[in-house]
Amino acid sequence: MSLFAPDVRRIAPEAGEPAPDRAPDWVAAGTPEPLRSDLIALLGADRVLTRALDLVRYASDASPYRSIPKAVVMPHDVEDVSKLFAYARRTGVGLAFRAGGTSLNGQSQTDGILVECRRNWQR
């Protein structure tokens, strides 16, 4: 073997069991239907984050806990928040509001709909 030829057997991780903190399989597909379609119809596609990457990104705060939301929404105004409350009441899906995401006890996490307030509620 040449000096600079890679030996992938030495750099590849060993096959084994999945990591204990691995995200559940449903996360790979992102926000499940019909929740995805309902939220996009309610607020618009630009205000709903549904990709697996987004869900995992918002699953943690400054606490040691992790709860993966089914969807992340970014309301722009009071009307959007009102629509979200009505939807949550009608469907039974929980809402959690996240402002700074610096909770030390997991208050800004949910397995329902995470309402991201940092971007559009600063004034």
mmCIF file of C-alpha atoms in Angstrom:
data_model
loop_
_atom_site.group_PDB
_atom_site.id
_atom_site.type_symbol
_atom_site.label_atom_id
_atom_site.label_comp_id
_atom_site.label_asym_id
_atom_site.label_seq_id
_atom_site.Cartn_x
_atom_site.Cartn_y
_atom_site.Cartn_z
ATOM 1 C CA MET A 1 0.000 0.000 0.000
ATOM 2 C CA SER A 2 1.216 3.463 -0.866
ATOM 3 C CA LEU A 3 2.110 5.807 1.970
ATOM 4 C CA PHE A 4 -0.694 8.276 1.128
ATOM 5 C CA ALA A 5 -3.362 5.768 0.076
ATOM 6 C CA PRO A 6 -6.302 5.825 2.526
ATOM 7 C CA ASP A 7 -7.010 2.688 4.477
ATOM 8 C CA VAL A 8 -10.757 2.995 5.099
ATOM 9 C CA ARG A 9 -10.681 0.090 7.515
ATOM 10 C CA ARG A 10 -8.726 2.313 9.904
ATOM 11 C CA ILE A 11 -10.846 5.462 9.606
ATOM 12 C CA ALA A 12 -14.372 4.065 9.268
ATOM 13 C CA PRO A 13 -16.349 3.617 12.480
ATOM 14 C CA GLU A 14 -16.953 0.081 13.564
ATOM 15 C CA ALA A 15 -20.381 -1.280 12.776
ATOM 16 C CA GLY A 16 -22.466 -1.770 15.865
ATOM 17 C CA GLU A 17 -25.596 -0.774 17.649
ATOM 18 C CA PRO A 18 -27.190 2.616 16.979
ATOM 19 C CA ALA A 19 -26.262 5.381 19.397
ATOM 20 C CA PRO A 20 -28.525 5.498 22.467
ATOM 21 C CA ASP A 21 -29.559 9.102 21.715
ATOM 22 C CA ARG A 22 -30.410 8.360 18.080
ATOM 23 C CA ALA A 23 -33.508 10.132 16.784
ATOM 24 C CA PRO A 24 -36.556 7.895 16.233
ATOM 25 C CA ASP A 25 -37.136 6.585 12.716
ATOM 26 C CA TRP A 26 -40.155 8.847 12.062
ATOM 27 C CA VAL A 27 -37.898 11.925 12.210
ATOM 28 C CA ALA A 28 -36.135 10.989 8.956
ATOM 29 C CA ALA A 29 -39.268 11.848 6.962
ATOM 30 C CA GLY A 30 -39.767 15.152 8.786
ATOM 31 C CA THR A 31 -43.113 16.393 10.023
ATOM 32 C CA PRO A 32 -45.745 13.677 9.590
ATOM 33 C CA GLU A 33 -48.898 14.158 7.544
ATOM 34 C CA PRO A 34 -51.547 15.517 7.951
ATOM 35 C CA LEU A 35 -49.863 17.867 10.438
ATOM 36 C CA ARG A 36 -47.441 19.153 7.789
ATOM 37 C CA SER A 37 -50.178 20.014 5.289
ATOM 38 C CA ASP A 38 -52.443 21.475 7.962
ATOM 39 C CA LEU A 39 -49.786 23.861 9.266
ATOM 40 C CA ILE A 40 -48.678 24.936 5.797
ATOM 41 C CA ALA A 41 -52.311 25.652 4.857
ATOM 42 C CA LEU A 42 -52.768 27.543 8.121
ATOM 43 C CA LEU A 43 -49.620 29.722 8.088
ATOM 44 C CA GLY A 44 -47.874 29.297 4.722
ATOM 45 C CA ALA A 45 -44.827 27.228 3.774
ATOM 46 C CA ASP A 46 -42.402 30.017 4.700
ATOM 47 C CA ARG A 47 -43.506 29.864 8.367
ATOM 48 C CA VAL A 48 -43.360 26.091 8.899
ATOM 49 C CA LEU A 49 -40.145 24.081 9.352
ATOM 50 C CA THR A 50 -40.698 20.395 8.617
ATOM 51 C CA ARG A 51 -37.324 18.916 7.636
ATOM 52 C CA ALA A 52 -35.652 16.346 9.877
ATOM 53 C CA LEU A 53 -32.713 18.721 10.277
ATOM 54 C CA ASP A 54 -35.004 21.449 11.626
ATOM 55 C CA LEU A 55 -36.812 19.136 14.036
ATOM 56 C CA VAL A 56 -33.576 17.821 15.522
ATOM 57 C CA ARG A 57 -32.112 21.324 15.698
ATOM 58 C CA TYR A 58 -34.990 22.491 17.888
ATOM 59 C CA ALA A 59 -35.092 19.320 20.023
ATOM 60 C CA SER A 60 -32.658 20.698 22.597
ATOM 61 C CA ASP A 61 -32.218 23.807 24.668
ATOM 62 C CA ALA A 62 -29.674 24.578 27.380
ATOM 63 C CA SER A 63 -31.075 21.751 29.516
ATOM 64 C CA PRO A 64 -29.869 18.133 29.426
ATOM 65 C CA TYR A 65 -33.258 17.062 28.004
ATOM 66 C CA ARG A 66 -34.276 16.391 24.407
ATOM 67 C CA SER A 67 -37.763 16.252 22.991
ATOM 68 C CA ILE A 68 -38.183 16.232 19.219
ATOM 69 C CA PRO A 69 -41.077 18.415 18.044
ATOM 70 C CA LYS A 70 -43.428 17.180 15.333
ATOM 71 C CA ALA A 71 -43.160 20.606 13.662
ATOM 72 C CA VAL A 72 -41.605 24.024 14.205
ATOM 73 C CA VAL A 73 -43.581 27.129 13.273
ATOM 74 C CA MET A 74 -42.532 30.780 13.155
ATOM 75 C CA PRO A 75 -45.606 33.011 13.524
ATOM 76 C CA HIS A 76 -45.268 36.561 12.245
ATOM 77 C CA ASP A 77 -48.141 38.197 14.091
ATOM 78 C CA VAL A 78 -50.948 37.797 16.615
ATOM 79 C CA GLU A 79 -53.276 36.362 13.967
ATOM 80 C CA ASP A 80 -50.819 33.505 13.344
ATOM 81 C CA VAL A 81 -50.665 32.742 17.068
ATOM 82 C CA SER A 82 -54.456 32.819 17.272
ATOM 83 C CA LYS A 83 -54.679 30.328 14.396
ATOM 84 C CA LEU A 84 -52.194 28.051 16.147
ATOM 85 C CA PHE A 85 -54.173 28.107 19.408
ATOM 86 C CA ALA A 86 -57.382 27.280 17.516
ATOM 87 C CA TYR A 87 -55.645 24.437 15.666
ATOM 88 C CA ALA A 88 -54.160 23.040 18.890
ATOM 89 C CA ARG A 89 -57.529 23.178 20.633
ATOM 90 C CA ARG A 90 -59.278 21.483 17.689
ATOM 91 C CA THR A 91 -56.704 18.686 17.210
ATOM 92 C CA GLY A 92 -55.321 18.195 20.708
ATOM 93 C CA VAL A 93 -51.729 18.751 19.585
ATOM 94 C CA GLY A 94 -49.699 20.614 22.199
ATOM 95 C CA LEU A 95 -47.947 23.948 21.653
ATOM 96 C CA ALA A 96 -44.727 25.086 23.337
ATOM 97 C CA PHE A 97 -43.392 28.606 22.868
ATOM 98 C CA ARG A 98 -39.661 29.128 22.512
ATOM 99 C CA ALA A 99 -38.105 32.546 22.857
ATOM 100 C CA GLY A 100 -34.446 32.296 23.807
ATOM 101 C CA GLY A 101 -34.129 28.529 24.057
ATOM 102 C CA THR A 102 -31.979 28.889 27.144
ATOM 103 C CA SER A 103 -34.182 26.960 29.539
ATOM 104 C CA LEU A 104 -32.303 24.818 32.018
ATOM 105 C CA ASN A 105 -35.324 22.603 32.707
ATOM 106 C CA GLY A 106 -36.652 21.808 29.219
ATOM 107 C CA GLN A 107 -39.590 24.245 29.170
ATOM 108 C CA SER A 108 -38.898 25.277 25.565
ATOM 109 C CA GLN A 109 -39.210 21.718 24.269
ATOM 110 C CA THR A 110 -42.193 19.657 23.168
ATOM 111 C CA ASP A 111 -43.159 16.585 21.221
ATOM 112 C CA GLY A 112 -45.983 18.627 19.680
ATOM 113 C CA ILE A 113 -45.680 21.927 17.809
ATOM 114 C CA LEU A 114 -42.811 24.206 18.784
ATOM 115 C CA VAL A 115 -43.641 27.894 18.265
ATOM 116 C CA GLU A 116 -40.388 29.782 17.570
ATOM 117 C CA CYS A 117 -40.814 33.395 18.731
ATOM 118 C CA ARG A 118 -37.286 34.775 18.548
ATOM 119 C CA ARG A 119 -37.220 36.050 14.991
ATOM 120 C CA ASN A 120 -40.480 37.897 14.558
ATOM 121 C CA TRP A 121 -41.321 39.050 18.088
ATOM 122 C CA GLN A 122 -38.396 41.261 19.031
ATOM 123 C CA ARG A 123 -40.206 44.599 18.889
#
